[in-house]
Amino acid sequence: MEFILEMKGMCKSFNGVPVLNNVDFFLNKGQVHSLVGGNGAGKSTLMKILTGVYTKDNGQITLAGRLVNFRSYREAGKNGLRMIFQELSLVRTLTVYENIFLNHEKINRSGLLNKTKMIAKAQELLHSLGVDFSAKATVGSLNVGNCQMVEIAKALSMDAKILILDEPTASLSDNEVQVLFKTIRGLKEQGVSMIYISHRMNEILEISDAVTIMRDGRVVTSEKSEHLTIRDIIGYMLGEGGGKNFAWVPRKNPPTDSAMLKVENLKVKGLPEALSFEIKKGEIVGIAGLMGSGRTEILQSLFGLGGYISGKVTLDGKVISVRKVKDAIKSGIALVPEDRRTQGLVLQHTVKQNTMLPVLNKFKSWITIDEKQGEAMVKEKVQALNVKTDSIHKIISFLSGGNQQKIVIAKWLASEPKVLLLDEPTAGIDIGAKSEITEIIRNFADSGNSVLIVSSELAELMVVCDRIFVLCKGRITAQLNREEIKTEEVLQHAIQG
Ligand SMILES: Nc1ncnc2c1ncn2[C@@H]1O[C@H](COP(=O)(O)OP(=O)(O)OP(=O)(O)O)[C@@H](O)[C@H]1O
Ligand SMILES: [Mg+2]
């Protein structure tokens, strides 16, 4: 088999901190090769060097037998490389089709933009990916899952020799993942080679021919998929002693009988029917549903986002009115939003500033902020969630995707809410940190607080929830207690409606 791509001895440091250490990576023509590793292992950095986004310190890249060194993503693109970026590269104020054809607009004979053709082609691409929103919609109005679809369509709109997919499925549910996999298999048949990055272990073995596993900037092993099990991969990723069991364990303090959050006839913007439900003190409730079933809208409206709510919300025995985010926070409700980049973080601020933001009041002494006390809190959170950063003063956009997500969770935990709303909290989080976060959620509920969690990974809901609501097209169609959910298939079946 010939290699279409050889990367040898790749090295990269940021501000003197080594991130890639002599990394070798070989890609066979027409194969899907997965790149796996914990948060901050260096996967995205390696791919950004390949595609000219970052410059390497050292190493050699051979593409189809020719030594290359791309200085921009544009140059890499001209040479047949395309990347679906983990942090999404879309312009939120432009429409879907404008984003898809950005920098390679279709021009008609008189030199004008051929809008009709671009819209039609974009719509066709979206259709082939199994989604049906309009190509004329503004990207800013789409949820993260749909943005991911646009990002994928954008990469597919140009012919690629090598397609790099950096966590394309982080916010997708199983159905969309299967459609994407069909597309990947189709591209493979056409001879396209692909590098696939994901933290979802079952995806890796399903889609890839080979797997390279990284840990702390080095390659631990590179093997054909058929020689690996999920257990092997986790072992290589986390090293010895890593990988606690990601399974349901009985709660230390089971949910009580008294209600923490009671929702009566809640009318959420965009949903067909008013909703009523209750969450007990100490209870962890999940919402399972397909993309677009209204999961996010429910959480957002309880947090004072997305339109006025009619209906009655009672929190810890007191009727509350949540019209704005401020009201929600004051009542003791916090939301970890699905899109960390636009809703969860201030990207140009440091780890410390981001973590302290919701709790600045707590550290106010007279008119100044008690920086020392604040820093101690941030350091404790960074340690508890095992956030990989060289300093708490690092600008958050320079952290790896998964580590940014950990800060979003840390920040809202620091605000000590009574009810924590979590929207895809572990998107992009590695399997090691996932069990840590699960434990944090359990501890949080064990001390009498309540959790409402949305996740497209059903396995995750089954590990952490006491009860699961099934949501179909905006309606709660079933409620399942933990004991009733014997397998993931049962739940999968229920959400299909
Ligand atoms: N521009 C940058 N400036 C400083 N440090 C950076 C920069 N880009 C990446 N890093 C650091 O390099 C390390 C590797 O990051 P990278 O994004 O490659 O990880 P990753 O394997 O993709 O992780 P994840 O699974 O969380 O996405 C991290 O510790 C990150 O903080
Ligand atoms: Mg990454």
Coordinates of C-alpha atoms and ligand atoms in Angstrom, one line a residue:
M1 CA 0.0 0.0 0.0
E2 CA 1.3 3.4 -0.8
F3 CA 1.3 6.3 1.6
I4 CA -0.4 9.5 0.4
L5 CA 0.9 11.3 3.4
E6 CA 4.0 10.9 5.6
M7 CA 4.6 13.2 8.5
K8 CA 8.0 12.5 10.2
G9 CA 9.6 13.9 13.3
M10 CA 7.0 16.6 13.8
C11 CA 7.8 19.0 16.6
K12 CA 6.0 22.1 17.9
S13 CA 6.2 24.2 21.0
F14 CA 4.0 27.2 22.1
N15 CA 5.8 29.7 24.2
G16 CA 8.5 27.2 25.1
V17 CA 6.0 24.5 26.1
P18 CA 6.4 21.4 23.8
V19 CA 3.1 20.2 22.4
L20 CA 4.3 17.8 19.7
N21 CA 7.4 15.7 20.3
N22 CA 8.8 13.9 17.3
V23 CA 5.5 12.7 16.0
D24 CA 5.3 10.3 13.0
F25 CA 2.1 9.9 11.1
F26 CA 1.5 7.9 8.0
L27 CA -1.7 7.8 5.9
N28 CA -2.6 5.2 3.3
K29 CA -4.3 6.2 0.1
G30 CA -8.0 5.7 0.3
Q31 CA -8.1 4.8 4.0
V32 CA -9.8 6.3 7.0
H33 CA -7.1 6.8 9.7
S34 CA -8.2 7.8 13.2
L35 CA -6.2 10.0 15.4
V36 CA -7.0 9.4 19.0
G37 CA -5.8 10.9 22.3
G38 CA -6.8 12.7 25.5
N39 CA -7.7 16.4 25.6
G40 CA -4.6 18.4 24.9
A41 CA -2.7 15.4 23.4
G42 CA -1.8 17.5 20.3
K43 CA -4.2 16.1 17.6
S44 CA -5.6 19.4 16.4
T45 CA -2.2 21.0 16.5
L46 CA -0.7 18.2 14.3
M47 CA -3.5 18.7 11.8
K48 CA -3.2 22.5 11.8
I49 CA 0.4 22.1 11.0
L50 CA -0.4 19.8 8.1
T51 CA -3.0 22.3 6.7
G52 CA -0.8 25.4 7.0
V53 CA -2.7 27.0 9.9
Y54 CA 0.3 26.6 12.3
T55 CA 4.0 26.5 11.3
K56 CA 6.0 23.5 12.5
D57 CA 9.2 23.9 14.5
N58 CA 10.7 20.7 13.0
G59 CA 9.8 17.7 10.9
Q60 CA 9.1 16.6 7.3
I61 CA 5.8 16.4 5.5
T62 CA 5.6 14.4 2.3
L63 CA 2.4 14.6 0.3
A64 CA 2.0 12.1 -2.6
G65 CA 5.8 11.7 -2.8
R66 CA 6.5 15.4 -2.7
L67 CA 8.0 17.4 0.2
V68 CA 5.6 20.1 1.2
N69 CA 5.3 22.9 3.7
F70 CA 2.1 24.8 3.4
R71 CA 2.1 28.4 4.8
S72 CA -1.6 28.9 4.7
Y73 CA -4.8 26.9 4.8
R74 CA -5.5 28.3 1.3
E75 CA -2.3 26.9 0.0
A76 CA -3.0 23.5 1.6
G77 CA -6.5 23.6 0.0
K78 CA -5.0 24.2 -3.5
N79 CA -3.1 21.0 -2.9
G80 CA -6.2 18.9 -2.1
L81 CA -6.3 19.2 1.7
R82 CA -9.6 20.0 3.4
M83 CA -10.3 20.2 7.1
I84 CA -13.5 20.2 9.1
F85 CA -12.4 22.3 12.1
Q86 CA -13.2 21.4 15.6
E87 CA -13.9 25.0 16.6
L88 CA -15.9 25.5 13.4
S89 CA -14.7 28.1 10.9
L90 CA -18.1 29.6 9.9
V91 CA -19.0 33.3 9.7
R92 CA -22.1 33.6 11.8
T93 CA -23.5 36.7 10.1
L94 CA -23.4 35.1 6.7
T95 CA -25.9 32.6 5.3
V96 CA -25.3 28.9 5.0
Y97 CA -24.6 28.9 1.2
E98 CA -22.4 32.0 1.5
N99 CA -20.3 30.1 4.1
I100 CA -20.2 27.0 2.0
F101 CA -18.9 28.9 -1.0
L102 CA -16.7 31.4 0.8
N103 CA -13.5 32.0 -1.1
H104 CA -14.6 29.8 -4.0
E105 CA -17.8 31.5 -5.1
K106 CA -19.5 30.4 -8.2
I107 CA -19.3 33.1 -10.9
N108 CA -21.4 33.3 -14.0
R109 CA -20.2 34.3 -17.5
S110 CA -20.6 38.0 -16.9
G111 CA -18.4 37.8 -13.8
L112 CA -21.2 38.2 -11.3
L113 CA -21.9 35.9 -8.4
N114 CA -24.2 33.0 -9.4
K115 CA -26.4 33.0 -6.4
T116 CA -29.0 30.7 -7.7
K117 CA -26.5 28.1 -8.5
M118 CA -24.7 28.3 -5.2
I119 CA -28.0 28.1 -3.3
A120 CA -29.1 25.0 -5.3
K121 CA -25.8 23.3 -4.9
A122 CA -25.6 24.1 -1.1
Q123 CA -29.1 22.8 -0.7
E124 CA -28.2 19.6 -2.5
L125 CA -25.1 19.1 -0.3
L126 CA -27.2 19.5 2.9
H127 CA -29.8 17.1 1.5
S128 CA -27.2 14.5 0.9
L129 CA -26.1 14.9 4.5
G130 CA -29.7 14.2 5.6
V131 CA -30.6 17.7 6.9
D132 CA -33.3 19.9 5.6
F133 CA -32.8 23.5 6.9
S134 CA -32.6 26.2 4.3
A135 CA -29.3 27.1 2.6
K136 CA -30.5 30.7 2.9
A137 CA -30.6 30.6 6.7
T138 CA -28.1 32.7 8.6
V139 CA -25.5 30.5 10.3
G140 CA -25.9 32.4 13.6
S141 CA -29.5 31.1 13.8
L142 CA -28.5 27.4 13.7
N143 CA -27.8 25.2 16.6
V144 CA -24.3 23.6 17.0
G145 CA -25.3 20.3 15.4
N146 CA -26.5 22.1 12.3
C147 CA -23.4 24.3 12.2
Q148 CA -21.4 21.1 12.2
M149 CA -23.4 20.0 9.2
V150 CA -22.6 23.2 7.4
E151 CA -18.9 22.8 8.2
I152 CA -19.0 19.3 6.7
A153 CA -20.9 20.5 3.6
K154 CA -18.3 23.2 3.2
A155 CA -15.5 20.8 3.2
L156 CA -17.3 18.6 0.8
S157 CA -18.2 21.4 -1.6
M158 CA -14.6 21.2 -3.0
D159 CA -12.9 18.1 -4.2
A160 CA -10.5 16.8 -1.6
K161 CA -7.6 14.3 -1.8
I162 CA -7.3 14.3 1.9
L163 CA -10.1 15.2 4.2
I164 CA -9.4 15.9 7.9
L165 CA -12.4 15.6 10.2
D166 CA -11.6 17.1 13.6
E167 CA -14.4 15.9 15.9
P168 CA -17.1 16.3 13.3
T169 CA -19.7 14.5 15.4
A170 CA -19.2 16.1 18.9
S171 CA -22.7 17.5 18.8
L172 CA -24.4 15.0 16.5
S173 CA -26.8 12.2 17.5
D174 CA -26.5 8.7 16.2
N175 CA -28.7 9.2 13.2
E176 CA -26.7 12.1 11.9
V177 CA -23.5 10.2 12.6
Q178 CA -24.7 7.3 10.5
V179 CA -25.5 9.7 7.6
L180 CA -22.0 11.2 7.9
F181 CA -20.5 7.7 7.9
K182 CA -22.3 6.9 4.7
T183 CA -20.8 10.0 3.1
I184 CA -17.4 9.0 4.4
R185 CA -17.7 5.5 3.0
G186 CA -18.8 7.0 -0.4
L187 CA -15.7 9.3 -0.4
K188 CA -13.5 6.4 0.4
E189 CA -14.8 4.6 -2.6
Q190 CA -13.8 7.6 -4.7
G191 CA -10.3 7.3 -3.4
V192 CA -10.4 10.1 -0.9
S193 CA -8.1 9.5 2.2
M194 CA -9.3 10.7 5.5
I195 CA -8.0 11.5 9.0
Y196 CA -10.7 11.2 11.6
I197 CA -10.6 12.6 15.1
S198 CA -13.2 11.7 17.7
H199 CA -13.6 11.0 21.4
R200 CA -16.4 8.5 20.8
M201 CA -14.7 5.2 20.9
N202 CA -17.3 3.1 19.2
E203 CA -17.1 5.5 16.2
I204 CA -13.4 4.9 15.8
L205 CA -13.6 1.2 15.4
E206 CA -16.7 1.4 13.2
I207 CA -15.3 3.9 10.6
S208 CA -11.5 3.5 10.5
D209 CA -9.0 1.2 8.9
A210 CA -6.1 2.3 11.1
V211 CA -5.7 4.1 14.4
T212 CA -2.8 6.2 15.7
I213 CA -3.0 7.0 19.4
M214 CA -1.3 10.0 21.0
R215 CA -0.5 10.9 24.6
D216 CA 1.1 14.1 25.7
G217 CA 2.4 15.1 22.3
R218 CA 3.8 11.7 21.4
V219 CA 2.6 8.8 19.4
V220 CA 2.0 5.8 21.7
T221 CA 1.1 3.3 18.9
S222 CA -0.2 3.1 15.4
E223 CA -2.1 -0.1 14.4
K224 CA -4.7 -1.5 12.0
S225 CA -8.1 -1.2 13.6
E226 CA -8.8 -4.9 13.4
H227 CA -5.9 -5.4 15.9
L228 CA -7.5 -3.1 18.5
T229 CA -10.4 -3.2 20.9
I230 CA -12.0 -0.2 22.6
R231 CA -10.3 -1.3 25.8
D232 CA -6.9 -1.3 24.1
I233 CA -7.4 2.2 22.8
I234 CA -8.5 3.6 26.1
G235 CA -5.5 1.9 27.8
Y236 CA -3.0 3.4 25.3
M237 CA -4.7 6.9 25.5
L238 CA -4.7 7.2 29.3
G239 CA -1.7 5.1 30.3
E240 CA -1.5 2.9 33.2
G241 CA -4.1 3.2 35.9
G242 CA -6.3 5.5 33.7
G243 CA -9.8 4.8 32.6
K244 CA -12.1 4.4 35.5
N245 CA -15.2 2.4 34.7
F246 CA -17.7 4.5 32.8
A247 CA -20.8 2.7 34.1
W248 CA -23.8 3.3 36.3
V249 CA -23.2 3.1 40.0
P250 CA -25.9 3.5 42.7
R251 CA -26.1 7.0 44.1
K252 CA -24.7 7.6 47.6
N253 CA -27.7 9.8 48.4
P254 CA -30.7 8.8 46.3
P255 CA -33.1 11.5 45.1
T256 CA -35.6 12.6 47.7
D257 CA -39.4 12.8 47.4
S258 CA -39.6 16.6 47.6
A259 CA -39.6 18.7 44.4
M260 CA -36.8 21.0 43.5
L261 CA -38.0 22.2 40.2
K262 CA -41.6 22.1 39.2
V263 CA -42.7 23.2 35.8
E264 CA -46.4 23.6 35.0
N265 CA -47.7 24.4 31.5
L266 CA -44.5 25.9 30.4
K267 CA -44.9 27.3 26.9
V268 CA -41.5 27.3 25.2
K269 CA -41.0 29.3 22.0
G270 CA -41.0 27.0 19.0
L271 CA -42.5 23.9 20.8
P272 CA -46.0 22.7 19.9
E273 CA -47.3 22.0 23.4
A274 CA -46.9 23.3 26.9
L275 CA -44.8 21.1 29.1
S276 CA -45.2 20.0 32.7
F277 CA -42.6 18.0 34.7
E278 CA -41.0 17.9 38.1
I279 CA -37.4 17.2 39.2
K280 CA -36.8 16.1 42.8
K281 CA -34.1 17.3 45.1
G282 CA -31.0 15.3 44.5
E283 CA -32.3 13.9 41.2
I284 CA -30.5 13.7 37.9
V285 CA -32.9 13.8 35.0
G286 CA -31.9 13.4 31.3
I287 CA -33.6 14.5 28.1
A288 CA -33.1 12.1 25.2
G289 CA -34.2 13.2 21.7
L290 CA -33.0 13.7 18.2
M291 CA -31.4 16.9 17.0
G292 CA -34.1 19.5 16.6
S293 CA -36.5 17.8 19.1
G294 CA -36.5 20.9 21.3
R295 CA -34.0 19.7 23.9
T296 CA -31.9 22.9 23.8
E297 CA -35.0 25.1 23.7
I298 CA -36.3 23.7 27.0
L299 CA -33.0 24.3 28.8
Q300 CA -32.6 27.7 27.4
S301 CA -36.1 28.9 28.4
L302 CA -35.6 27.7 31.9
F303 CA -32.4 29.8 31.9
G304 CA -34.2 32.9 30.6
L305 CA -33.1 32.7 27.0
G306 CA -35.1 32.4 23.9
G307 CA -38.4 34.1 24.3
Y308 CA -40.9 34.7 27.1
I309 CA -42.2 31.7 29.0
S310 CA -45.8 31.4 30.0
G311 CA -46.5 28.9 32.7
K312 CA -45.5 28.4 36.3
V313 CA -42.0 27.5 37.5
T314 CA -41.5 26.7 41.1
L315 CA -38.0 26.3 42.6
D316 CA -37.6 24.9 46.0
G317 CA -41.1 25.7 46.9
K318 CA -41.0 29.3 45.6
V319 CA -42.7 30.4 42.4
I320 CA -40.1 32.2 40.3
S321 CA -40.3 34.3 37.1
V322 CA -37.4 33.7 34.7
R323 CA -37.5 36.3 32.0
K324 CA -33.8 37.0 31.8
V325 CA -30.6 35.1 32.5
K326 CA -30.1 37.4 35.5
D327 CA -33.4 36.1 37.1
A328 CA -32.3 32.5 36.5
I329 CA -28.9 33.0 38.1
K330 CA -30.5 34.8 41.1
S331 CA -32.9 32.0 41.6
G332 CA -30.1 29.4 41.6
I333 CA -30.3 28.0 38.1
A334 CA -27.2 27.6 35.9
L335 CA -26.8 26.5 32.3
V336 CA -23.8 24.9 30.6
P337 CA -24.7 25.8 27.0
E338 CA -24.2 23.6 24.0
D339 CA -21.9 26.0 22.2
R340 CA -19.0 26.8 24.3
R341 CA -17.4 29.2 21.9
T342 CA -20.3 31.6 21.4
Q343 CA -22.3 31.1 24.6
G344 CA -20.0 29.5 27.2
L345 CA -16.7 31.5 27.2
V346 CA -15.2 34.9 26.6
L347 CA -12.5 33.6 24.2
Q348 CA -10.0 36.4 24.5
H349 CA -10.1 36.2 28.3
T350 CA -7.9 34.0 30.5
V351 CA -8.8 30.7 32.2
K352 CA -9.0 32.5 35.5
Q353 CA -11.2 35.4 34.2
N354 CA -13.6 32.9 32.6
T355 CA -13.9 30.7 35.6
M356 CA -14.5 33.6 38.0
L357 CA -17.0 35.4 35.8
P358 CA -20.3 34.0 37.3
V359 CA -19.1 34.3 40.8
L360 CA -17.3 37.7 40.9
N361 CA -19.7 38.9 43.6
K362 CA -18.4 36.2 45.9
F363 CA -14.9 37.5 45.8
K364 CA -15.8 41.2 46.1
S365 CA -14.3 42.8 49.1
W366 CA -15.4 46.4 49.4
I367 CA -14.9 47.6 45.8
T368 CA -12.0 45.4 44.8
I369 CA -11.9 41.7 44.0
D370 CA -10.0 39.3 46.3
E371 CA -7.7 38.0 43.6
K372 CA -5.9 35.6 45.9
Q373 CA -9.1 33.9 47.0
G374 CA -10.3 33.8 43.4
E375 CA -7.2 32.2 42.1
A376 CA -7.3 29.6 44.8
M377 CA -10.8 28.7 43.7
V378 CA -9.8 28.6 40.0
K379 CA -6.8 26.4 40.8
E380 CA -8.9 24.0 42.7
K381 CA -11.4 23.7 39.8
V382 CA -8.6 23.3 37.2
Q383 CA -7.2 20.5 39.3
A384 CA -10.5 18.8 40.1
L385 CA -11.4 18.7 36.3
N386 CA -7.8 17.9 35.3
V387 CA -7.7 20.9 32.9
K388 CA -4.5 20.9 30.8
T389 CA -3.1 24.4 30.8
D390 CA 0.4 25.7 31.6
S391 CA -1.2 28.5 33.7
I392 CA -4.5 29.8 34.8
H393 CA -3.5 33.1 33.1
K394 CA -3.5 31.5 29.7
I395 CA -6.0 32.9 27.1
I396 CA -8.7 30.3 27.0
S397 CA -8.9 30.1 23.2
F398 CA -5.4 28.6 23.3
L399 CA -6.6 25.6 25.3
S400 CA -7.5 22.5 23.4
G401 CA -11.3 22.1 22.7
G402 CA -11.9 19.6 25.4
N403 CA -10.1 21.6 28.0
Q404 CA -12.1 24.7 27.1
Q405 CA -15.3 22.7 27.7
K406 CA -14.0 21.6 31.2
I407 CA -13.7 25.3 32.1
V408 CA -17.3 26.0 31.0
I409 CA -18.5 23.2 33.4
A410 CA -16.1 24.5 36.2
K411 CA -17.4 28.0 35.9
W412 CA -21.0 27.1 36.4
L413 CA -20.3 24.7 39.2
A414 CA -18.4 27.5 40.9
S415 CA -21.7 29.5 41.0
E416 CA -23.1 26.8 43.3
P417 CA -26.6 26.6 41.7
K418 CA -29.5 24.5 43.0
V419 CA -30.4 23.4 39.6
L420 CA -27.8 22.7 37.0
L421 CA -28.9 22.6 33.3
L422 CA -26.4 20.8 31.1
D423 CA -26.6 20.9 27.3
E424 CA -24.2 18.4 25.8
P425 CA -21.7 18.9 28.6
T426 CA -19.2 16.3 27.5
A427 CA -19.0 17.3 23.8
G428 CA -15.3 17.0 22.9
I429 CA -14.3 15.7 26.3
D430 CA -12.1 12.6 26.4
I431 CA -13.1 9.4 27.9
G432 CA -10.9 9.8 31.0
A433 CA -12.4 13.2 31.8
K434 CA -15.8 12.0 31.1
S435 CA -15.9 9.7 34.0
E436 CA -14.5 12.5 36.2
I437 CA -17.3 14.8 35.1
T438 CA -19.9 12.1 35.7
E439 CA -18.6 11.8 39.2
I440 CA -18.7 15.6 39.7
I441 CA -22.4 15.6 38.5
R442 CA -23.2 12.8 40.9
N443 CA -21.6 14.5 43.8
F444 CA -23.4 17.7 43.0
A445 CA -26.7 15.9 43.1
D446 CA -25.7 13.8 46.2
S447 CA -25.6 17.0 48.2
G448 CA -29.3 17.7 47.4
N449 CA -29.1 19.7 44.1
S450 CA -30.9 18.8 40.9
V451 CA -29.6 18.3 37.4
L452 CA -31.4 18.4 34.0
I453 CA -29.0 17.0 31.3
V454 CA -29.3 16.8 27.5
S455 CA -26.9 14.6 25.6
S456 CA -26.9 13.0 22.2
E457 CA -24.8 10.2 23.5
L458 CA -27.4 7.9 25.0
A459 CA -24.8 5.8 26.8
E460 CA -23.8 8.9 28.8
L461 CA -27.4 9.5 29.9
M462 CA -27.7 5.9 31.0
V463 CA -24.6 6.2 33.1
V464 CA -25.6 9.3 35.0
C465 CA -29.4 9.7 35.0
D466 CA -32.0 8.5 37.6
R467 CA -34.8 9.2 35.1
I468 CA -34.9 10.0 31.4
F469 CA -37.6 12.0 29.5
V470 CA -38.0 11.0 25.9
L471 CA -38.6 14.1 23.7
C472 CA -40.1 13.8 20.2
K473 CA -40.8 16.9 18.1
G474 CA -41.2 19.0 21.2
R475 CA -43.4 16.7 23.2
I476 CA -42.4 14.5 26.2
T477 CA -43.6 11.1 24.9
A478 CA -42.2 8.9 27.6
Q479 CA -40.6 8.9 31.0
L480 CA -38.3 6.0 31.8
N481 CA -36.8 5.2 35.2
R482 CA -33.3 3.9 35.3
E483 CA -34.4 0.4 36.0
E484 CA -36.6 0.3 33.0
I485 CA -33.8 1.1 30.6
K486 CA -32.1 -2.2 30.1
T487 CA -30.1 -1.4 26.9
E488 CA -29.2 1.6 24.8
E489 CA -31.4 0.1 22.0
V490 CA -34.5 0.5 24.2
L491 CA -33.8 4.2 24.5
Q492 CA -32.7 4.6 20.9
H493 CA -36.0 3.0 19.8
A494 CA -38.0 5.3 22.1
I495 CA -36.6 8.6 20.7
Q496 CA -37.3 7.6 17.1
G497 CA -41.0 8.2 17.9
Ligands
LIG1 N1 -2.1 28.7 19.7 C1 -1.8 28.1 20.8 N2 -1.1 28.8 21.8 C2 -0.7 28.2 22.9 N3 -0.9 26.9 23.2 C3 -1.6 26.2 22.3 C4 -2.1 26.7 21.1 N4 -2.7 25.8 20.4 C5 -2.7 24.7 21.1 N5 -2.0 24.9 22.3 C6 -1.7 23.9 23.4 O1 -1.3 22.7 22.7 C7 -1.8 21.5 23.4 C8 -2.4 20.6 22.5 O2 -3.6 21.2 22.0 P1 -4.5 20.5 20.8 O3 -5.5 21.4 20.5 O4 -3.6 20.0 19.7 O5 -5.1 19.2 21.6 P2 -6.1 18.1 21.1 O6 -5.4 16.8 21.1 O7 -6.7 18.5 19.8 O8 -7.2 18.1 22.3 P3 -8.8 18.1 22.3 O9 -9.2 16.6 22.2 O10 -9.2 18.6 23.6 O11 -9.3 18.9 21.1 C9 -2.8 22.1 24.5 O12 -2.1 22.0 25.8 C10 -3.0 23.5 24.1 O13 -3.2 24.3 25.2
MG2 MG -8.6 19.2 19.3

